[in-house]
Amino acid sequence: QSPTEEQTSALNFFAAQAAIALENAQLHQETEHRARELQALWEVGQAVALKLDLDDLATTLAERLHAVIQADDCCLVLYDRESDEIVTVGQSLPAGAGCPPNRSLICADVARTAISSSQVATRSGEPEHPSTDAPPDNYASVAERGADAEASNVLSVPMTLRGQTMGSICLFKQGGPFQNDDIRFVSALAGVTAIAIENARSYAKERRIADTLQSSFLPGRDFSG
């Protein structure tokens, strides 16, 4: 039996109301997601901005990003233009846990690509087989979850200050690739981190100068030449 005109009108009305309700629910979900993202960005930014020691800053950033992005590992690398070398200054692995050699090489390669191009670099590749050295604490569960059967993914976001790239934030995880939200979040934090690193470097330089001046005025030194 064909629907009557009244029934068709009612169905069209309810369909329109359902579409509006679904759209509102989706907007509400997106708003909540953005709010959580901004809150996490604020918390990580505050934690980074309060650090003046470079190693402490890098380690704090790596640990916070490791938790927010839910990556298996996160590290901060700096680029030395004089030696053309990339140096890791902070990592989220537990104390005493060494980064697997294969992972270290892949991350360094992707980081160099991001630094040289000043653009976000990603790479997906073969599964990373667990090291023969048993990792401590919760990292032992990575192999138990069958991580050797999942593809490895690397994300490297350059840190740029005054038009010059000083390094990058690198994240590594097994399984699915990094999402656009992950890239946007880390990219938003990269600028803050670059400023914090510059402040930490300036603080370290000023402290060295102060220590040198203080030691030169200590009693007991022979200034006779």
Tab-separated table of C-alpha atoms in Angstrom:
chain	number	residue	atom	x	y	z
A	1	GLN	CA	0.000	0.000	0.000
A	2	SER	CA	1.396	3.362	-1.034
A	3	PRO	CA	1.840	5.901	1.800
A	4	THR	CA	-0.641	8.702	1.975
A	5	GLU	CA	0.323	12.308	1.425
A	6	GLU	CA	0.128	12.940	5.173
A	7	GLN	CA	2.375	9.929	5.896
A	8	THR	CA	4.909	11.040	3.292
A	9	SER	CA	4.930	14.541	4.739
A	10	ALA	CA	5.422	13.166	8.260
A	11	LEU	CA	8.281	10.900	7.121
A	12	ASN	CA	9.997	13.809	5.372
A	13	PHE	CA	9.642	15.885	8.528
A	14	PHE	CA	11.119	13.168	10.754
A	15	ALA	CA	13.911	12.508	8.240
A	16	ALA	CA	14.858	16.179	8.284
A	17	GLN	CA	14.790	16.223	12.109
A	18	ALA	CA	16.929	13.052	12.236
A	19	ALA	CA	19.465	14.610	9.868
A	20	ILE	CA	19.707	17.696	12.074
A	21	ALA	CA	20.054	15.561	15.207
A	22	LEU	CA	22.816	13.482	13.629
A	23	GLU	CA	24.654	16.597	12.475
A	24	ASN	CA	24.411	18.140	15.943
A	25	ALA	CA	25.700	14.930	17.529
A	26	GLN	CA	28.633	14.869	15.125
A	27	LEU	CA	29.443	18.533	15.803
A	28	HIS	CA	29.239	17.885	19.536
A	29	GLN	CA	31.629	14.942	19.227
A	30	GLU	CA	34.066	16.987	17.131
A	31	THR	CA	33.878	19.867	19.626
A	32	GLU	CA	34.642	17.540	22.523
A	33	HIS	CA	37.560	16.066	20.585
A	34	ARG	CA	38.970	19.522	19.815
A	35	ALA	CA	38.532	20.550	23.458
A	36	ARG	CA	40.472	17.487	24.664
A	37	GLU	CA	43.141	18.167	22.036
A	38	LEU	CA	43.512	21.821	23.099
A	39	GLN	CA	43.653	20.803	26.759
A	40	ALA	CA	46.410	18.276	26.011
A	41	LEU	CA	48.255	20.861	23.909
A	42	TRP	CA	48.044	23.373	26.762
A	43	GLU	CA	49.276	20.860	29.340
A	44	VAL	CA	52.194	19.696	27.212
A	45	GLY	CA	53.078	23.273	26.259
A	46	GLN	CA	53.067	24.357	29.906
A	47	ALA	CA	55.232	21.401	30.940
A	48	VAL	CA	57.736	22.208	28.195
A	49	ALA	CA	57.782	25.974	28.754
A	50	LEU	CA	58.705	25.583	32.427
A	51	LYS	CA	61.853	23.558	31.702
A	52	LEU	CA	65.235	25.266	31.446
A	53	ASP	CA	67.462	22.191	31.327
A	54	LEU	CA	67.686	20.871	27.754
A	55	ASP	CA	67.808	17.178	28.656
A	56	ASP	CA	64.940	17.558	31.132
A	57	LEU	CA	62.921	19.517	28.570
A	58	ALA	CA	63.455	16.926	25.832
A	59	THR	CA	62.658	13.983	28.085
A	60	THR	CA	59.495	15.638	29.445
A	61	LEU	CA	58.281	16.426	25.938
A	62	ALA	CA	58.991	12.912	24.717
A	63	GLU	CA	57.152	11.342	27.649
A	64	ARG	CA	54.095	13.620	27.330
A	65	LEU	CA	53.797	13.121	23.574
A	66	HIS	CA	54.258	9.390	24.014
A	67	ALA	CA	51.171	9.411	26.249
A	68	VAL	CA	49.026	11.822	24.191
A	69	ILE	CA	49.709	10.358	20.736
A	70	GLN	CA	49.848	6.809	22.129
A	71	ALA	CA	52.969	6.006	20.159
A	72	ASP	CA	55.338	3.229	21.189
A	73	ASP	CA	58.257	5.635	21.340
A	74	CYS	CA	58.950	9.347	21.020
A	75	CYS	CA	62.252	11.172	20.796
A	76	LEU	CA	63.519	14.674	20.234
A	77	VAL	CA	66.413	15.148	17.811
A	78	LEU	CA	68.541	18.236	17.198
A	79	TYR	CA	70.545	19.026	14.091
A	80	ASP	CA	74.168	20.204	14.380
A	81	ARG	CA	74.927	22.150	11.214
A	82	GLU	CA	78.668	22.258	11.808
A	83	SER	CA	79.051	18.485	11.988
A	84	ASP	CA	75.948	17.691	9.881
A	85	GLU	CA	74.891	15.246	12.573
A	86	ILE	CA	71.558	14.469	14.199
A	87	VAL	CA	71.677	14.051	17.977
A	88	THR	CA	68.935	12.529	20.124
A	89	VAL	CA	68.449	14.582	23.305
A	90	GLY	CA	65.316	13.039	24.786
A	91	GLN	CA	63.435	9.756	24.545
A	92	SER	CA	60.347	8.204	26.114
A	93	LEU	CA	61.837	4.733	26.588
A	94	PRO	CA	62.287	3.732	30.245
A	95	ALA	CA	65.694	4.254	31.828
A	96	GLY	CA	68.076	1.523	30.748
A	97	ALA	CA	66.042	0.521	27.698
A	98	GLY	CA	68.039	0.972	24.524
A	99	CYS	CA	66.346	1.876	21.254
A	100	PRO	CA	66.469	-1.090	18.813
A	101	PRO	CA	69.191	-0.392	16.194
A	102	ASN	CA	66.840	-0.800	13.239
A	103	ARG	CA	64.317	1.621	14.719
A	104	SER	CA	67.052	4.139	15.490
A	105	LEU	CA	68.303	4.073	11.886
A	106	ILE	CA	64.823	4.455	10.389
A	107	CYS	CA	63.877	7.309	12.724
A	108	ALA	CA	67.163	9.114	12.036
A	109	ASP	CA	66.610	8.809	8.292
A	110	VAL	CA	63.043	10.151	8.464
A	111	ALA	CA	64.165	12.925	10.825
A	112	ARG	CA	66.881	13.991	8.388
A	113	THR	CA	64.280	14.154	5.614
A	114	ALA	CA	62.009	16.344	7.743
A	115	ILE	CA	64.864	18.636	8.800
A	116	SER	CA	66.334	19.067	5.322
A	117	SER	CA	62.938	19.786	3.736
A	118	SER	CA	61.405	21.611	6.736
A	119	GLN	CA	58.301	19.514	6.058
A	120	VAL	CA	56.516	16.738	7.940
A	121	ALA	CA	57.935	13.344	6.968
A	122	THR	CA	56.322	9.940	7.491
A	123	ARG	CA	57.246	6.373	6.663
A	124	SER	CA	55.535	3.014	6.917
A	125	GLY	CA	57.544	-0.139	6.533
A	126	GLU	CA	58.181	-3.687	7.552
A	127	PRO	CA	57.344	-4.918	11.052
A	128	GLU	CA	59.983	-4.278	13.652
A	129	HIS	CA	61.053	-7.596	15.153
A	130	PRO	CA	61.577	-7.507	18.904
A	131	SER	CA	65.156	-7.287	20.078
A	132	THR	CA	66.770	-10.307	21.684
A	133	ASP	CA	67.386	-8.137	24.731
A	134	ALA	CA	64.197	-8.257	26.767
A	135	PRO	CA	62.947	-4.683	27.340
A	136	PRO	CA	61.972	-3.768	30.889
A	137	ASP	CA	58.622	-2.896	32.428
A	138	ASN	CA	55.636	-2.336	30.156
A	139	TYR	CA	57.673	-2.455	26.957
A	140	ALA	CA	57.904	-6.227	27.339
A	141	SER	CA	54.227	-6.388	26.432
A	142	VAL	CA	54.884	-4.986	22.937
A	143	ALA	CA	56.263	-8.312	21.759
A	144	GLU	CA	53.540	-10.203	23.616
A	145	ARG	CA	50.894	-8.291	21.670
A	146	GLY	CA	52.402	-9.532	18.434
A	147	ALA	CA	54.052	-6.270	17.447
A	148	ASP	CA	56.361	-8.184	15.109
A	149	ALA	CA	53.325	-8.801	12.876
A	150	GLU	CA	52.388	-5.115	12.614
A	151	ALA	CA	53.843	-2.505	10.278
A	152	SER	CA	56.133	0.111	11.782
A	153	ASN	CA	55.240	3.784	11.318
A	154	VAL	CA	57.447	6.830	11.819
A	155	LEU	CA	56.358	10.470	12.029
A	156	SER	CA	58.882	13.312	12.094
A	157	VAL	CA	57.763	16.932	12.523
A	158	PRO	CA	60.418	19.653	12.052
A	159	MET	CA	60.994	22.307	14.713
A	160	THR	CA	61.621	25.678	13.095
A	161	LEU	CA	62.575	28.981	14.694
A	162	ARG	CA	63.142	32.236	12.801
A	163	GLY	CA	63.100	30.371	9.504
A	164	GLN	CA	65.751	27.842	10.527
A	165	THR	CA	65.017	24.200	11.316
A	166	MET	CA	66.826	23.144	14.496
A	167	GLY	CA	65.594	19.564	14.730
A	168	SER	CA	62.456	17.474	14.789
A	169	ILE	CA	60.015	15.591	16.987
A	170	CYS	CA	59.980	11.907	16.043
A	171	LEU	CA	57.329	9.359	16.950
A	172	PHE	CA	57.306	5.620	16.308
A	173	LYS	CA	54.512	3.089	16.605
A	174	GLN	CA	53.450	-0.329	15.409
A	175	GLY	CA	50.131	-0.909	13.684
A	176	GLY	CA	48.078	1.723	11.868
A	177	PRO	CA	49.603	4.910	10.443
A	178	PHE	CA	49.578	8.260	12.218
A	179	GLN	CA	46.359	10.200	11.720
A	180	ASN	CA	45.976	13.785	10.514
A	181	ASP	CA	44.961	14.793	14.039
A	182	ASP	CA	48.266	13.411	15.336
A	183	ILE	CA	50.235	15.366	12.734
A	184	ARG	CA	48.293	18.561	13.437
A	185	PHE	CA	48.785	18.203	17.200
A	186	VAL	CA	52.545	17.602	17.006
A	187	SER	CA	52.951	20.371	14.416
A	188	ALA	CA	51.197	22.837	16.736
A	189	LEU	CA	53.547	21.855	19.541
A	190	ALA	CA	56.719	21.968	17.418
A	191	GLY	CA	56.860	25.785	17.393
A	192	VAL	CA	56.480	26.015	21.174
A	193	THR	CA	59.148	23.364	21.608
A	194	ALA	CA	61.576	25.201	19.330
A	195	ILE	CA	61.236	28.343	21.483
A	196	ALA	CA	61.663	26.315	24.675
A	197	ILE	CA	64.823	24.685	23.303
A	198	GLU	CA	66.244	28.079	22.379
A	199	ASN	CA	65.494	29.335	25.900
A	200	ALA	CA	67.151	26.255	27.417
A	201	ARG	CA	70.234	26.786	25.263
A	202	SER	CA	70.435	30.455	26.225
A	203	TYR	CA	70.042	29.569	29.888
A	204	ALA	CA	72.824	26.958	29.640
A	205	LYS	CA	75.107	29.484	27.932
A	206	GLU	CA	74.444	32.169	30.540
A	207	ARG	CA	75.013	29.676	33.320
A	208	ARG	CA	78.386	28.654	31.878
A	209	ILE	CA	79.417	32.311	31.680
A	210	ALA	CA	78.274	32.927	35.253
A	211	ASP	CA	80.142	29.859	36.519
A	212	THR	CA	83.296	30.967	34.707
A	213	LEU	CA	83.102	34.493	36.164
A	214	GLN	CA	82.417	33.147	39.638
A	215	SER	CA	85.352	30.742	39.517
A	216	SER	CA	87.676	33.533	38.386
A	217	PHE	CA	86.971	35.457	41.587
A	218	LEU	CA	87.472	32.539	43.945
A	219	PRO	CA	90.222	33.151	46.544
A	220	GLY	CA	93.493	31.333	46.323
A	221	ARG	CA	94.062	31.752	42.588
A	222	ASP	CA	97.497	32.845	41.401
A	223	PHE	CA	97.104	35.946	39.176
A	224	SER	CA	100.825	36.717	39.040
A	225	GLY	CA	101.157	35.008	35.662
